[in-house]
Coordinates of C-alpha atoms and ligand atoms in Angstrom, one line a residue:
M1 CA 109.0 122.4 79.1
S2 CA 108.2 126.1 79.1
K3 CA 106.3 126.6 82.4
K4 CA 108.4 126.0 85.5
I5 CA 106.3 123.6 87.5
S6 CA 107.5 122.9 91.0
L7 CA 107.3 119.5 92.7
T8 CA 104.7 120.9 95.1
R9 CA 102.5 122.1 92.2
Y10 CA 103.0 118.8 90.3
L11 CA 101.9 116.8 93.3
V12 CA 98.9 119.0 94.0
E13 CA 97.8 118.8 90.4
Q14 CA 98.2 115.0 90.4
Q15 CA 96.2 114.8 93.6
R16 CA 93.5 117.1 92.1
M17 CA 93.4 115.2 88.8
D18 CA 92.9 111.7 90.0
G19 CA 93.1 111.7 93.8
H20 CA 96.1 109.4 93.2
I21 CA 98.1 111.1 95.9
P22 CA 96.4 111.3 99.3
A23 CA 97.4 114.4 101.3
Q24 CA 99.6 112.4 103.6
L25 CA 101.5 110.8 100.7
R26 CA 102.0 114.2 99.2
L27 CA 103.4 115.4 102.5
L28 CA 105.7 112.4 102.6
L29 CA 107.1 113.0 99.1
E30 CA 107.6 116.7 99.8
V31 CA 109.4 115.9 103.1
V32 CA 111.7 113.4 101.3
A33 CA 112.4 116.0 98.6
R34 CA 113.4 118.5 101.3
A35 CA 115.7 116.0 102.9
C36 CA 117.3 115.4 99.5
K37 CA 118.0 119.1 99.2
R38 CA 119.8 119.0 102.6
I39 CA 121.8 115.9 101.7
S40 CA 122.7 117.5 98.3
L41 CA 124.1 120.6 100.2
T42 CA 126.3 118.3 102.3
V43 CA 127.4 116.1 99.4
N44 CA 128.3 119.2 97.3
K45 CA 130.5 120.6 100.1
G46 CA 132.8 117.5 99.7
A47 CA 136.0 117.9 101.6
L48 CA 135.0 121.4 102.6
G49 CA 132.2 120.0 104.7
G50 CA 134.1 117.4 106.6
G51 CA 131.6 114.8 105.3
L52 CA 134.1 112.7 103.4
G53 CA 136.0 109.5 104.5
S54 CA 135.0 106.5 106.5
A55 CA 132.9 106.6 109.7
E56 CA 135.0 103.7 111.0
T57 CA 131.8 101.8 111.6
E58 CA 130.1 98.9 109.8
N59 CA 126.4 98.5 108.8
I60 CA 124.3 95.4 108.9
Q61 CA 125.6 94.5 105.4
G62 CA 129.1 94.3 106.9
E63 CA 130.1 97.3 104.8
M64 CA 132.3 100.1 106.1
Q65 CA 130.1 103.2 106.5
K66 CA 131.1 106.5 105.1
K67 CA 130.4 109.6 107.2
L68 CA 127.9 110.7 104.6
D69 CA 126.0 107.4 104.8
I70 CA 125.3 108.2 108.5
I71 CA 124.6 111.9 107.9
A72 CA 122.2 111.2 105.1
N73 CA 120.4 108.5 107.2
E74 CA 120.0 111.0 110.1
V75 CA 118.7 113.7 107.8
L76 CA 116.0 111.4 106.4
I77 CA 115.0 110.2 109.9
E78 CA 114.8 113.8 111.4
A79 CA 113.0 115.1 108.4
N80 CA 110.3 112.4 108.4
E81 CA 109.7 111.4 112.0
W82 CA 107.5 114.4 113.2
G83 CA 105.1 114.8 110.2
G84 CA 102.5 112.3 111.3
H85 CA 102.6 110.5 107.9
L86 CA 104.8 107.6 108.9
A87 CA 104.5 104.6 111.2
A88 CA 108.1 103.6 110.8
M89 CA 111.2 103.7 108.6
A90 CA 113.8 101.1 107.5
S91 CA 117.2 101.9 106.1
E92 CA 120.2 100.1 104.7
E93 CA 122.2 101.8 107.4
M94 CA 120.1 100.5 110.3
D95 CA 119.8 96.9 111.6
G96 CA 116.2 97.2 112.6
I97 CA 113.2 99.4 111.8
Y98 CA 112.9 102.9 113.3
I99 CA 109.4 103.3 114.8
V100 CA 108.2 106.9 115.0
P101 CA 108.6 108.0 118.6
N102 CA 105.4 108.3 120.7
R103 CA 105.8 112.1 121.0
Y104 CA 104.8 112.3 117.4
P105 CA 101.6 111.2 115.7
Q106 CA 101.9 107.9 113.7
G107 CA 100.7 107.7 110.1
E108 CA 99.9 104.8 107.8
Y109 CA 103.0 104.8 105.6
L110 CA 106.2 102.9 105.9
L111 CA 109.3 104.5 104.3
L112 CA 112.3 102.5 103.3
F113 CA 115.6 104.0 101.9
D114 CA 119.2 103.6 101.0
P115 CA 120.2 107.0 102.2
L116 CA 123.4 107.2 100.2
D117 CA 123.9 104.6 97.5
G118 CA 127.2 104.2 95.8
S119 CA 129.0 105.7 98.8
S120 CA 132.3 104.2 97.6
N121 CA 132.2 107.0 95.0
I122 CA 131.8 109.8 97.5
D123 CA 135.5 110.4 98.0
V124 CA 136.2 110.4 94.3
N125 CA 133.5 112.9 93.3
V126 CA 131.4 110.5 91.2
S127 CA 127.6 110.6 91.2
I128 CA 125.9 109.0 94.2
G129 CA 122.2 109.0 95.2
M130 CA 119.5 108.1 97.6
I131 CA 116.7 105.5 96.9
F132 CA 113.4 105.3 98.6
S133 CA 110.3 103.1 98.6
V134 CA 106.9 103.7 100.3
L135 CA 104.5 101.0 101.5
I136 CA 101.3 101.1 103.5
K137 CA 101.4 99.6 107.0
P138 CA 99.1 96.6 107.3
E139 CA 96.0 97.0 109.5
G140 CA 96.4 96.3 113.1
P141 CA 98.0 97.7 116.3
G142 CA 101.6 98.8 116.4
V143 CA 104.2 98.3 113.7
S144 CA 107.0 95.6 113.3
A145 CA 109.6 94.6 110.8
Q146 CA 107.2 92.0 109.6
D147 CA 104.9 94.8 108.3
F148 CA 107.7 95.8 105.9
L149 CA 108.0 92.4 104.3
Q150 CA 105.7 93.1 101.3
P151 CA 106.5 92.4 97.7
G152 CA 107.5 95.3 95.5
N153 CA 104.1 95.3 93.7
Q154 CA 102.6 96.7 97.0
Q155 CA 104.6 100.0 96.7
V156 CA 102.6 103.2 96.6
A157 CA 105.5 105.5 95.7
A158 CA 109.2 105.0 94.8
G159 CA 112.0 107.2 93.6
Y160 CA 115.6 108.3 93.9
C161 CA 117.7 111.4 94.0
V162 CA 120.9 111.6 92.0
F163 CA 123.6 113.8 93.6
G164 CA 125.6 114.5 90.4
P165 CA 126.3 117.3 88.0
Q166 CA 122.7 118.1 88.7
T167 CA 120.6 117.1 91.7
T168 CA 117.6 115.3 90.2
L169 CA 114.7 113.7 91.9
V170 CA 112.9 110.9 89.9
L171 CA 109.7 109.4 91.2
T172 CA 106.6 107.4 90.5
V173 CA 103.2 107.0 92.3
G174 CA 102.1 104.4 89.8
D175 CA 101.2 106.8 87.0
G176 CA 104.4 107.0 85.0
V177 CA 107.8 108.5 85.9
A178 CA 108.6 112.2 86.4
M179 CA 111.9 113.9 86.9
F180 CA 112.6 117.1 88.8
T181 CA 115.8 119.1 88.7
L182 CA 116.9 121.1 91.7
D183 CA 116.9 124.9 91.0
R184 CA 119.4 126.0 93.6
E185 CA 118.5 129.7 93.2
Q186 CA 114.9 129.0 94.0
G187 CA 115.7 126.0 96.3
S188 CA 112.9 124.1 94.5
F189 CA 112.7 120.9 92.5
I190 CA 111.4 121.8 89.0
L191 CA 109.6 119.4 86.7
T192 CA 112.0 118.7 83.8
A193 CA 110.7 115.4 82.4
E194 CA 107.4 113.5 82.5
N195 CA 106.4 110.0 81.3
M196 CA 110.0 109.0 81.0
H197 CA 110.4 105.9 78.7
V198 CA 113.0 103.2 78.5
P199 CA 113.4 102.0 74.9
D200 CA 112.5 98.3 74.4
D201 CA 116.0 97.7 72.8
T202 CA 119.5 98.9 73.6
Q203 CA 123.1 98.5 72.6
E204 CA 124.5 99.3 76.1
F205 CA 124.9 97.0 79.1
A206 CA 126.0 97.8 82.6
I207 CA 127.8 95.1 84.7
N208 CA 131.0 94.9 86.7
M209 CA 133.1 92.8 84.2
S210 CA 135.7 92.0 86.8
N211 CA 133.4 89.5 88.3
M212 CA 133.0 87.5 85.0
R213 CA 134.7 84.4 86.2
H214 CA 132.2 84.2 89.1
W215 CA 129.0 84.5 87.0
D216 CA 126.7 81.6 86.2
A217 CA 126.2 80.3 82.7
P218 CA 123.1 82.4 81.5
V219 CA 124.9 85.7 82.4
K220 CA 128.2 84.5 80.8
R221 CA 126.2 83.6 77.7
Y222 CA 124.4 86.9 77.5
I223 CA 127.5 89.1 78.0
D224 CA 129.6 86.9 75.7
E225 CA 127.1 87.4 72.9
C226 CA 127.1 91.2 73.5
L227 CA 130.9 91.2 73.3
Q228 CA 130.8 89.3 70.0
G229 CA 129.1 92.4 68.5
K230 CA 127.8 92.5 65.0
D231 CA 129.7 89.4 63.9
G232 CA 128.0 87.4 66.7
P233 CA 124.5 86.1 67.3
R234 CA 123.2 89.6 68.3
G235 CA 124.2 91.1 65.0
K236 CA 125.0 94.5 66.6
D237 CA 127.9 96.0 68.6
F238 CA 127.3 96.8 72.3
N239 CA 128.8 99.6 74.5
M240 CA 129.4 99.2 78.2
R241 CA 129.0 101.6 81.1
W242 CA 129.5 100.8 84.9
V243 CA 129.5 103.7 87.3
G244 CA 129.5 101.6 90.4
S245 CA 126.6 103.6 91.7
M246 CA 123.2 102.0 91.0
V247 CA 121.4 105.4 91.0
A248 CA 123.7 106.8 88.3
D249 CA 123.4 103.6 86.2
V250 CA 119.6 103.4 86.5
H251 CA 119.3 107.1 85.8
R252 CA 121.2 106.7 82.5
I253 CA 119.0 103.7 81.6
L254 CA 115.8 105.7 82.3
T255 CA 117.2 108.6 80.2
R256 CA 118.5 106.7 77.2
G257 CA 117.9 102.9 77.6
G258 CA 120.3 100.1 78.5
V259 CA 120.3 97.0 80.7
F260 CA 121.8 96.8 84.2
L261 CA 123.0 93.5 85.6
Y262 CA 124.1 92.6 89.1
P263 CA 123.8 88.8 89.1
W264 CA 124.4 86.1 91.8
D265 CA 128.0 85.1 91.7
K266 CA 130.2 82.4 93.2
R267 CA 132.0 84.8 95.6
E268 CA 129.1 84.6 98.0
P269 CA 127.1 81.6 96.8
D270 CA 124.7 81.6 99.8
K271 CA 123.5 85.1 98.8
P272 CA 121.2 85.6 95.8
G273 CA 123.0 88.8 94.9
K274 CA 124.7 91.9 96.2
L275 CA 121.9 94.4 95.9
R276 CA 119.1 94.7 98.5
L277 CA 115.5 93.9 97.5
M278 CA 113.5 96.3 99.7
Y279 CA 115.2 99.6 99.2
E280 CA 117.2 99.2 96.0
A281 CA 115.7 96.6 93.6
N282 CA 112.0 97.1 94.4
P283 CA 112.0 100.9 94.0
M284 CA 114.3 100.8 91.0
G285 CA 112.3 97.9 89.5
W286 CA 109.0 99.7 89.8
L287 CA 110.4 102.9 88.3
I288 CA 111.8 101.0 85.3
E289 CA 108.5 99.1 84.8
Q290 CA 106.5 102.4 85.1
A291 CA 108.8 103.7 82.3
G292 CA 108.0 100.6 80.1
G293 CA 111.1 98.6 81.0
A294 CA 111.4 95.3 82.8
A295 CA 113.0 94.1 86.1
S296 CA 113.7 90.5 86.9
N297 CA 115.9 88.4 89.2
G298 CA 116.4 86.0 86.3
K299 CA 113.6 83.8 87.4
Q300 CA 110.7 86.1 88.2
R301 CA 109.6 89.8 88.2
I302 CA 111.5 91.5 91.0
L303 CA 108.2 93.1 92.2
E304 CA 106.8 89.7 92.8
V305 CA 109.6 88.4 95.1
Q306 CA 108.1 87.8 98.6
P307 CA 110.7 89.1 101.0
G308 CA 111.7 86.9 104.0
K309 CA 113.8 89.5 105.8
L310 CA 114.3 93.3 105.8
H311 CA 117.8 93.3 104.3
E312 CA 117.2 90.5 101.8
R313 CA 119.5 90.5 98.7
V314 CA 118.5 89.7 95.2
S315 CA 119.9 89.3 91.7
V316 CA 119.0 92.3 89.5
F317 CA 118.5 92.5 85.7
L318 CA 116.6 95.7 84.8
G319 CA 116.2 98.1 81.9
S320 CA 115.2 97.7 78.2
K321 CA 112.5 95.1 78.1
N322 CA 113.7 92.9 75.3
E323 CA 117.2 92.5 76.9
V324 CA 115.8 91.6 80.3
Q325 CA 113.4 89.1 78.7
R326 CA 116.4 87.6 76.8
I327 CA 118.3 87.2 80.1
A328 CA 115.3 85.6 81.8
R329 CA 114.9 83.2 78.8
Y330 CA 118.6 82.2 79.1
Y331 CA 117.9 81.3 82.7
S332 CA 114.8 79.3 81.8
E333 CA 116.9 77.4 79.1
A334 CA 119.8 76.7 81.5
Ligands
P6P401 P1 130.6 96.7 92.7 C1 127.1 100.5 95.6 O1 127.9 100.0 96.6 C2 126.2 99.4 95.1 O2 125.4 99.0 96.1 C3 125.4 99.9 93.9 O3 125.1 101.2 94.0 C4 126.3 99.6 92.7 O4 125.5 99.3 91.5 C5 127.0 98.3 93.2 O5 127.0 98.3 94.6 C6 128.4 98.3 92.7 O6 129.0 97.1 93.1 O7 130.7 95.3 93.2 O8 130.7 96.9 91.3 O9 131.4 97.7 93.5

């Protein structure tokens, strides 16, 4: 990519080309990108910035919060609440929705995010990231948590930012997937990949193998066949990667293919999975589909799951289309 195209210029040209990005959505995406730059600065300071370690508090998921979880959440709230583009926000780190205060104008968009995903990796300097999803508030007065309960196929924008060796912002507005790398000297996100594509096939799977004894039969069958390699039914060897940070694993899959699995397991039988539908599976599922991959909960497209509650969990199988379809077939045969 010879010309250095900034995120701003990309969004303006996308808007000019096909009116795909209304001005308020363009503002939203630029504000989210600016917030990611601020989070990146804090993450990159590590121990020097006092942002490491536990906040000694729990979120609604019952997970211990890291200081950076809370800092990232506050950065995203403060960056977005005044712009007039949002009606409300929802976050993994907040029990209920955050309605834009009356002192600011309200817009038509709803912003959902996991402000710092993979935070168990913060203290050990492994890539982490933020994930966001944008919906349109249904017509009608006011805003409530119910307004957020839309299936993933209603998203108008989705993306993530990886805080790793590079800080990269990956997003879609329904017209393919683009990647922007943060140029720290300029302080701008620069377009470094367009029309990202997930190969239909792969020889690399991502799952936490330590949970094997807890999986149900279709997942055990799929992974066992991968482990049998070229002498088994798959006729090829597989590699495994598991970062423990969904953003890092999904970024690898978007970049070189692969399949990511976080299935239901017997440890918490009343929960459909560990990952959250609204601000993890839906945005990642849309990005993967926009890049030619597939995203399923084993029984249906993730983007068709009708949410019943804001912090709903879901089983996640996403990535190279032929692998996801194989897993879904094993579920249908079970
Ligand atoms: P486990 C991080 O906590 C996260 O929500 C995802 O980013 C990641 O893919 C998964 O959980 C890791 O879970 O059980 O392997 O630690």
